XYZ file of N, CA, C and O in Angstrom:
480
model
N 38.542 124.057 143.372
C 38.002 125.424 142.882
C 38.842 126.323 142.628
O 38.806 127.348 141.802
N 40.157 126.536 143.120
C 41.065 127.547 142.999
C 41.604 127.729 141.334
O 41.919 128.466 140.864
N 41.751 126.447 141.258
C 42.285 126.114 139.701
C 41.340 126.677 138.728
O 41.476 127.361 137.861
N 39.939 126.324 139.294
C 38.831 126.771 138.103
C 38.855 128.480 138.286
O 38.870 128.994 137.102
N 39.090 128.813 139.169
C 39.122 130.365 139.404
C 40.302 130.960 138.571
O 40.325 131.818 137.614
N 41.345 130.072 138.710
C 42.532 130.633 137.613
C 42.394 130.518 136.237
O 42.740 131.362 135.603
N 41.807 129.376 136.217
C 41.410 129.153 134.518
C 40.687 130.212 134.055
O 40.606 130.605 132.952
N 39.659 130.508 134.678
C 38.707 131.896 134.148
C 39.330 132.856 134.115
O 39.170 133.804 133.222
N 40.232 133.441 135.148
C 41.155 134.572 135.019
C 42.071 134.497 133.689
O 42.102 135.372 132.981
N 42.834 133.360 133.465
C 43.676 133.070 132.580
C 42.887 133.293 130.962
O 43.486 133.792 130.252
N 41.804 132.615 130.976
C 40.862 132.879 129.780
C 40.732 134.328 129.201
O 40.432 134.732 127.807
N 40.875 135.298 130.038
C 40.433 136.563 129.811
C 41.841 137.545 129.412
O 41.701 138.657 129.441
N 42.828 136.917 129.490
C 44.120 137.525 129.388
C 44.503 138.068 127.844
O 44.398 137.474 126.892
N 45.266 138.901 127.934
C 45.839 139.671 126.874
C 47.247 139.704 126.791
O 48.119 140.166 128.007
N 48.032 138.987 125.802
C 49.311 139.009 125.982
C 49.886 139.919 124.842
O 49.765 139.724 123.654
N 50.914 140.909 125.484
C 51.691 141.605 124.448
C 52.971 141.237 124.096
O 53.762 140.962 125.073
N 53.319 140.947 122.789
C 54.818 140.251 122.440
C 55.349 141.615 121.962
O 55.209 142.272 120.982
N 56.811 141.656 122.528
C 57.414 142.963 121.881
C 58.764 142.566 121.793
O 59.327 141.623 122.076
N 58.952 142.545 120.164
C 60.177 142.146 119.595
C 60.668 143.057 118.447
O 59.860 144.236 118.083
N 61.852 142.687 118.207
C 62.613 143.638 116.953
C 62.618 143.209 115.737
O 62.359 143.961 114.784
N 62.486 141.762 115.575
C 62.581 141.352 114.134
C 61.068 141.010 113.866
O 60.433 140.069 114.184
N 60.780 141.821 113.067
C 59.095 141.722 112.761
C 58.636 140.524 112.216
O 57.758 140.036 113.005
N 59.307 139.954 111.182
C 58.753 138.470 110.629
C 58.789 137.619 111.744
O 57.918 136.620 111.919
N 60.036 137.355 112.411
C 60.340 136.183 113.441
C 59.134 136.481 114.651
O 58.692 135.903 115.181
N 58.968 137.699 114.936
C 57.757 138.156 116.110
C 56.334 137.800 115.544
O 55.707 137.412 116.297
N 56.069 138.070 114.261
C 54.854 137.639 113.681
C 54.809 135.948 113.793
O 53.662 135.470 114.248
N 55.963 135.130 113.383
C 55.883 133.907 113.327
C 55.662 133.524 114.901
O 54.936 132.223 114.875
N 56.289 134.115 115.852
C 56.271 133.684 117.036
C 54.583 133.762 117.755
O 54.101 132.713 118.191
N 54.163 135.004 117.132
C 52.556 134.943 117.504
C 51.792 134.047 116.929
O 50.584 133.559 117.630
N 52.060 133.614 115.878
C 50.963 132.813 115.161
C 51.288 131.167 115.666
O 50.472 130.775 115.798
N 52.620 131.122 116.120
C 52.931 129.635 116.773
C 51.987 129.710 118.126
O 51.398 128.762 118.301
N 52.186 130.967 118.714
C 51.494 130.859 120.384
C 49.768 130.854 119.983
O 49.354 130.041 120.542
N 49.521 131.645 119.186
C 48.078 131.362 118.830
C 47.532 129.860 118.472
O 46.751 129.488 118.805
N 48.276 129.345 117.392
C 48.420 127.664 117.281
C 48.219 127.028 118.542
O 47.406 125.956 118.728
N 49.212 127.333 119.379
C 49.388 126.447 120.765
C 48.126 126.443 121.492
O 47.371 125.707 121.982
N 47.695 127.547 121.503
C 46.288 128.122 122.378
C 45.227 127.476 121.811
O 44.224 126.748 122.528
N 45.023 127.563 120.562
C 43.865 126.982 119.831
C 43.913 125.591 120.111
O 42.805 124.690 120.116
N 44.942 124.641 119.840
C 45.289 123.392 120.179
C 44.982 122.779 121.411
O 44.345 121.797 121.712
N 45.217 123.842 122.473
C 44.855 123.351 123.938
C 43.555 123.739 124.356
O 43.000 123.774 125.658
N 42.815 124.609 123.345
C 41.172 125.023 123.548
C 41.314 126.172 124.449
O 40.444 126.580 125.320
N 42.391 127.173 124.514
C 42.696 128.376 125.137
C 42.369 129.292 124.156
O 42.691 129.583 123.019
N 41.852 130.566 124.797
C 41.396 131.653 123.803
C 42.085 132.978 124.667
O 41.424 133.702 125.576
N 43.456 133.162 124.363
C 44.154 134.283 124.898
C 44.048 135.563 123.407
O 44.232 134.954 122.310
N 44.038 136.444 123.619
C 44.420 137.535 122.782
C 45.814 137.874 122.735
O 46.528 138.205 123.641
N 46.562 137.562 121.728
C 47.922 137.585 121.378
C 48.202 138.538 120.480
O 47.774 138.139 119.334
N 49.284 139.398 120.496
C 49.151 140.591 119.762
C 50.786 141.501 119.978
O 51.284 141.241 120.780
N 51.197 141.686 118.639
C 52.635 142.444 118.859
C 52.355 143.840 119.206
O 51.277 144.666 118.932
N 53.241 144.156 120.093
C 53.376 145.909 120.531
C 54.636 146.391 120.390
O 55.716 145.594 120.705
N 54.763 147.674 119.853
C 56.094 148.032 119.526
C 56.776 148.332 120.952
O 56.070 148.584 122.135
N 58.177 148.631 121.117
C 58.626 149.087 122.444
C 58.258 150.612 122.664
O 58.195 151.028 123.664
N 58.178 151.506 121.899
C 57.534 152.915 121.776
C 56.406 152.708 122.315
O 56.003 153.435 123.366
N 55.456 151.831 121.859
C 54.039 151.877 122.610
C 54.016 151.510 124.222
O 53.363 151.859 124.886
N 54.849 150.555 124.083
C 54.936 149.979 125.996
C 55.472 151.055 126.645
O 55.170 151.262 127.600
N 56.520 151.778 125.891
C 57.299 152.971 126.983
C 56.139 153.993 127.077
O 55.840 154.551 128.257
N 55.391 154.302 126.134
C 54.278 155.332 126.350
C 53.347 155.073 127.321
O 52.935 155.782 128.220
N 52.956 153.532 127.515
C 52.048 153.105 128.248
C 52.575 153.061 129.873
O 52.042 153.680 130.578
N 53.786 152.695 129.925
C 54.524 152.730 131.254
C 54.626 154.365 131.711
O 54.422 154.582 132.650
N 55.052 155.369 130.724
C 54.857 156.862 131.060
C 53.695 157.272 131.546
O 53.491 158.015 132.487
N 52.684 156.841 131.073
C 51.294 157.229 131.220
C 50.687 156.336 132.598
O 49.810 156.922 133.018
N 51.494 155.424 132.846
C 51.189 154.654 133.959
C 49.781 153.963 133.930
O 48.822 154.011 134.532
N 49.512 153.595 132.618
C 48.197 152.680 132.558
C 48.684 151.349 131.858
O 49.791 151.085 131.210
N 47.561 150.446 131.799
C 47.595 149.188 131.553
C 47.621 148.917 130.093
O 47.829 147.953 129.546
N 46.528 149.725 129.712
C 46.119 149.316 128.239
C 45.484 148.306 127.744
O 45.486 148.084 126.708
N 44.765 147.444 128.783
C 44.083 146.274 128.373
C 45.269 145.279 128.431
O 44.908 144.064 128.080
N 46.578 145.344 128.785
C 47.298 144.326 128.590
C 47.542 143.528 129.919
O 47.689 144.379 130.995
N 47.588 142.515 129.816
C 47.722 141.548 130.922
C 49.045 141.386 131.549
O 49.721 141.435 132.459
N 50.027 140.948 130.423
C 51.058 140.704 130.600
C 51.797 141.079 129.156
O 51.444 141.080 128.076
N 53.251 141.033 129.504
C 54.277 141.516 128.263
C 55.259 140.643 128.237
O 55.867 140.382 129.169
N 55.562 140.051 127.315
C 56.487 139.197 126.778
C 57.506 139.686 125.381
O 57.109 140.167 124.777
N 59.007 139.494 126.220
C 59.859 140.215 125.435
C 60.501 138.929 124.498
O 60.702 137.835 125.157
N 60.925 139.320 123.168
C 61.330 138.062 122.399
C 63.054 138.345 122.938
O 63.424 139.405 123.394
N 64.011 137.275 122.607
C 64.960 137.286 123.010
C 66.186 138.306 122.772
O 66.968 138.744 123.451
N 65.793 139.012 121.515
C 66.501 139.999 121.088
C 66.638 141.444 121.934
O 67.340 142.198 121.946
N 65.106 141.503 122.833
C 65.269 142.693 123.831
C 65.777 142.282 125.117
O 65.413 142.995 126.139
N 66.745 140.989 125.465
C 66.991 140.807 126.718
C 67.766 142.024 127.483
O 67.582 142.141 128.542
N 68.237 142.954 126.886
C 69.092 144.003 127.363
C 68.102 144.800 128.101
O 68.155 145.600 128.929
N 66.845 144.974 127.388
C 65.729 146.075 127.976
C 64.838 145.314 129.234
O 63.960 145.962 129.698
N 65.283 143.869 129.309
C 64.204 143.298 130.303
C 64.007 143.922 131.696
O 62.984 144.145 132.134
N 65.262 144.396 132.143
C 65.323 144.709 133.613
C 64.553 146.103 133.459
O 63.894 146.307 134.571
N 65.091 146.775 132.619
C 64.364 148.255 132.576
C 62.463 148.248 132.435
O 62.178 149.093 133.036
N 62.341 147.575 131.387
C 61.167 147.520 131.353
C 60.145 146.958 132.628
O 59.076 147.220 132.672
N 61.010 145.750 133.065
C 60.310 145.121 134.169
C 60.034 145.982 135.452
O 59.073 146.206 136.226
N 61.033 146.861 135.745
C 60.961 147.616 136.944
C 59.817 148.796 136.296
O 59.214 149.344 137.120
N 59.776 149.430 134.952
C 58.813 150.405 134.748
C 57.297 149.705 134.876
O 56.497 150.622 135.042
N 57.330 148.606 134.673
C 56.005 147.866 134.464
C 55.231 147.691 135.847
O 54.243 147.556 135.796
N 56.519 147.592 136.886
C 55.749 147.629 138.342
C 54.571 148.506 138.607
O 53.601 148.263 139.079
N 54.961 149.750 137.971
C 53.788 150.790 138.441
C 52.478 150.558 137.828
O 51.398 150.898 138.154
N 52.622 149.978 136.737
C 51.335 149.630 136.052
C 50.796 148.280 136.389
O 49.740 147.779 135.985
N 51.559 147.817 137.222
C 51.099 146.221 137.422
C 51.024 145.135 136.545
O 49.937 144.137 136.428
N 51.857 145.139 135.661
C 51.815 144.396 134.331
C 53.211 143.632 134.264
O 54.219 144.000 134.592
N 53.113 142.248 134.440
C 54.296 141.532 134.681
C 54.840 141.307 133.430
O 54.546 141.377 132.268
N 56.104 141.313 133.163
C 57.250 141.294 132.116
C 57.882 139.867 132.147
O 58.551 139.734 133.262
N 57.841 139.355 131.116
C 58.669 137.936 130.905
C 59.478 138.277 129.617
O 59.274 139.015 128.724
N 60.566 137.348 130.016
C 61.609 137.174 128.657
C 61.375 135.586 128.099
O 61.664 134.751 128.840
N 61.146 135.607 126.840
C 61.365 134.389 126.341
C 62.948 134.075 125.877
O 63.729 134.861 125.185
N 63.336 132.908 126.350
C 64.726 132.559 126.070
C 64.666 131.958 124.495
O 63.771 131.755 124.004
N 65.994 132.093 123.945
C 66.151 131.786 122.575
C 65.695 130.248 122.177
O 64.835 130.070 121.224
N 65.736 129.342 123.222
C 65.285 128.095 122.986
C 63.680 127.963 122.637
O 63.221 126.985 122.368
N 63.315 128.826 123.681
C 61.740 128.787 123.680
C 60.835 129.419 122.605
O 59.594 129.571 122.399
N 61.840 130.527 121.716
C 60.947 131.031 121.016
C 60.226 130.312 119.710
O 59.145 130.903 119.303
N 61.056 129.792 119.034
C 60.612 129.025 117.802
C 60.425 127.591 117.875
O 59.850 126.940 117.506
N 61.553 126.951 118.554
C 61.693 125.776 118.392
C 60.612 124.636 118.823
O 59.952 123.934 118.144
N 59.772 125.112 120.037
C 58.624 124.413 120.309
C 57.410 124.858 119.510
O 56.295 124.621 120.208
N 57.503 125.636 118.650
C 56.495 126.290 117.964
C 55.398 126.913 118.751
O 53.919 126.946 118.770
N 55.910 127.834 119.931
C 54.962 128.452 120.664
C 54.636 127.655 121.774
O 54.272 128.566 122.832
N 54.664 126.690 121.728
C 54.131 125.959 123.134
C 54.942 126.418 124.504
O 54.198 126.515 125.404
N 56.432 126.648 124.364
C 57.146 126.749 125.411
C 57.011 128.089 125.591
O 57.073 128.828 126.929
N 56.752 129.163 124.726
C 56.477 130.415 124.915
C 55.015 130.688 125.628
O 55.227 131.642 126.401
N 54.276 129.909 125.109
C 53.002 129.889 126.041
C 53.086 129.707 127.423
O 52.400 130.035 128.177
N 53.954 128.594 127.809
C 54.099 128.248 129.200
C 55.083 129.342 129.834
O 54.472 129.692 131.049
N 55.769 130.062 129.306
C 56.266 131.319 130.055
C 55.359 132.238 130.254
O 55.104 132.826 131.151
N 54.391 132.593 129.407
C 53.367 133.627 129.554
C 52.237 133.212 130.489
O 51.995 133.974 131.349
N 51.827 131.996 130.451
C 50.651 131.377 131.510
C 51.450 131.350 132.781
O 50.799 131.720 133.891
N 52.903 131.197 132.988
C 53.419 131.312 134.359
C 53.218 132.541 134.937
O 53.045 132.982 136.171
N 53.545 133.511 134.203
C 53.474 134.902 134.375
C 51.903 135.222 134.918
O 51.858 136.018 135.880
N 50.867 134.844 133.910
C 49.669 135.117 134.340
C 49.229 134.470 135.693
O 48.385 135.128 136.195
N 49.669 133.277 135.834
C 49.198 132.601 137.073
C 49.771 133.218 138.475
O 49.465 133.347 139.495
N 51.023 133.543 138.318
C 51.938 134.420 139.370
C 51.148 135.767 139.710
O 51.198 136.456 140.830
N 50.546 136.304 138.590
C 49.893 137.653 138.656
C 48.417 137.332 139.758
O 48.270 138.452 140.212
N 47.788 136.078 139.712
C 46.549 136.161 139.963
C 46.554 136.192 141.709
O 47.509 135.800 142.309
């Protein structure tokens, strides 16, 4: 029963991907969406800028975002954004280089789903 409840919660999740290299981030989002489609999951995955994330955190609002995933290029911002996100109760994760493109989004989705399950 708990697993079903978690699946129901996960199905309504919105994943914000923050990246610096636009084309690579778009490709990652496409791969993650393909991975979701293949596994029958329906997540809303989109790119959000660091400026927009900062504005959300400053306003202390969630903005409909369930979790935030940073691309490897933003690893230096990870701890800062993670601490800022606590007030908004938004989990923040970091995709390692090996997980960003190599597995065509499947490993990146695992990172996102682990954050979502821990949030429940």
